[in-house]
């Protein structure tokens, strides 16, 4: 296998400094994605810096204002089990529990979860197939190949991959912030701007620069958070990535939607927020299925199918309706 | 108490759950070094140049390509189970590329990571040709292949005339995708040469003696110089029955570097270094009268084969014998040569593909005639094999259908599609019947009765994870009249008495028969000794009245008895050894047609908006003859049903049409069911002792249980949704 050196960082400042000056170095936390990428030769770091021991990054803080701050090294299973998370943000707990397997959730960190790379089989193939994300300029095998699992929003001819994180979809619906420590200190990146669209530089998944270290995720209190649901549709019942998933949260006025927050997973290179639908849903009754459908359709005018995934355009809209209905039962 | 028929837990269970069972790849051989493979990244063409210099300079023990690997003998023709090559095209013999993932170079190094890393340093340039894949275009070039296992075509009566004159007709096309076995245990070989030219192999094999024969022929080694061992197999499913290129490469590498060489495939390599189940496109035409009685069956299938082999998926085989058709039955198979490696048997080869088509079509006929699907099958049941004209040895089809339906509660089913609901879900029920080939093969075994009253069973059979060690113990214990705990079973070594391949669900009936006969022979030797030996406790003429139980020989209606131990001691013998050679006539040469049967019943829950299908409950009623161990048999059935759930709802090996290669080459991309996908499974065994099948009365079970899960669930999906899915798997977009 590809040889690499492993060292350990004991404080965030040093970790940031080391990676800033070393383009061949990657941070490793739970390693549940990175190790697989290395085995498939889709990531070939020369040096790994173990950040698991960085102090003060593995916590779940339920703030007095109803918000939540999660350290980047908190494990998925701990966050999913947190009473504060389950009460305040059911969709976050659901997004975590529907992801991966029990064993993986015990290892995988929150920061690593939103950093995980696409499941596109061309990108991950051991044989280094044409893939612009893996080798810029080599082409996109999925664009005219097997693309059932690929994007319907925001793709480019250079890349049609989707982001696999469930958690990121829930966080996008909630307008969470990613707290990053970098060369020039700490900054906050909205989760909806954290992941990028592929454009002609699909090798870049997100807005991080070299040396940037995710230290926490911050979720503000939202009035749509309690009546919320994360619905994940996949080929089998467990241990599988989403074909389409929806994070929905609503505030209710009687049976009408006062405000809604909606994001889709499995449809784009980033969690896909349905802002037009959110606007159109205001005042719509949860019992009026046709009105729900036409409000949701407002966000689908820009959907573009590939050869094998046209069904996702219809499926995604049905999934959103169902997620809203289930969320509505939780008010 | 008889041990046969008892639900005895596996004797190797604790070894396996505590990690002490030794699997091939886990065995550490002193001084062993490691091989890593380089595989073609293109699917068709030739190697224009290969530069191994960087790898050679990386401190490795050897680098091999077609330029320096010794030449092998061609694989023997015709193909035979007695010397079974997985693939006729041998590795690293020339510069041609016939499929993606073809091995083109091998690196041997002291450490595995060193070999793997050095393999990445080999630079290959190709002349690339356009690959041919199996699709609607290329099936037009299908050819008639030479016979492989069974006759390629069959015709009894005049099927077309029977169909043409029928009151009700069904004519449809069904398709099954490429699938891979994905055994948990990867294929592995460790090869060791001795100074005297003898070769010892640890190899993941379901067929020790066939492998030995084939290796001897292809590599020019005397058979008696080869020893192969495989104590446990971590899943075979047919995929480890024949010899694949990695085994030959490991042997040649070990010879070249003069060290033991270990070669274990990676998960991705298991998609091209070893076989798979080929896709099929099947057409079925059924004719029936208004009472549902079949007047004709025509079943044809096309499947892909590599450019260098003529492998056939005999998908239409089952239609030859499952149901009677008054006018006639015709079947045929064609193949298309494409760029891929050679397909192979995968649970349940031939039958599980053909039944999806045939038993789906029977359900279509049930709706077309308005006859209940159970009734339709009862109407077409037959005591005579329509293909051979021979009577079935046993055929409990009626019992399978009736007892299975009763257990399932079939009578409360409303036949109209979309008529049963539960909240936002549609609930539905489907059924299908099955027939499965019975194989009769020769097998030898040796049984030793020891002075301490224990016994040893030795036979070169295999444990695939199915419980062979346990059931052989039961057979020997009952026959010898000793407690099961007194019996030790040794399998998985060519130095033992030769047995047959553990494929085709044949082990219980055939290897089991050899153990039965050897144990009988050992017991009879003991009885003779007790009649005629030193200080014999019994007298001549009493032989027929001697019973053996709890390790003691007793004369009926008397208190005269002697234990095995005392008998041996009295005669100054350390032990008694007996061998048996079970040599049945092949099934097709016997007076009766021998098959296993079943009827299975599925209830599914469909979310019609999202297209999601989940299995709610499942009942399987099986006629596999006499059941030796209901616990291991039930485990086999559970495994078979889950295997079938994968086939119908999830599994497919996807081929990229441009690159001509399998793409989803791991457990993340190739979906098999999880526990969450499987409900409680209800298993009934309704068969009786079948003396034609085996002296043990047992027929094949393991493959049978995976045969008709797909049509039962597909038929239930039709009942739920009114949508007939004729192309597997039933993924959600097909139901939205």
mmCIF file of C-alpha atoms in Angstrom, chain B residues 3 78 96 120 156 247 260 287 330 435 684 717:
data_model
loop_
_atom_site.group_PDB
_atom_site.id
_atom_site.type_symbol
_atom_site.label_atom_id
_atom_site.label_comp_id
_atom_site.label_asym_id
_atom_site.label_seq_id
_atom_site.Cartn_x
_atom_site.Cartn_y
_atom_site.Cartn_z
ATOM 1 C CA UNK B 3 -28.422 -38.466 16.401
ATOM 2 C CA UNK B 78 -13.834 -31.006 -22.834
ATOM 3 C CA UNK B 96 -3.605 -10.034 -25.201
ATOM 4 C CA UNK B 120 1.780 0.260 -8.479
ATOM 5 C CA UNK B 156 -40.471 -32.989 -25.973
ATOM 6 C CA UNK B 247 -4.016 -20.244 -7.667
ATOM 7 C CA UNK B 260 6.179 -20.242 0.108
ATOM 8 C CA UNK B 287 -50.155 -21.968 -23.416
ATOM 9 C CA UNK B 330 -39.032 -26.814 -25.722
ATOM 10 C CA UNK B 435 -37.487 -27.849 -8.642
ATOM 11 C CA UNK B 684 -41.004 -26.351 6.965
ATOM 12 C CA UNK B 717 -45.009 -7.015 -5.796
#
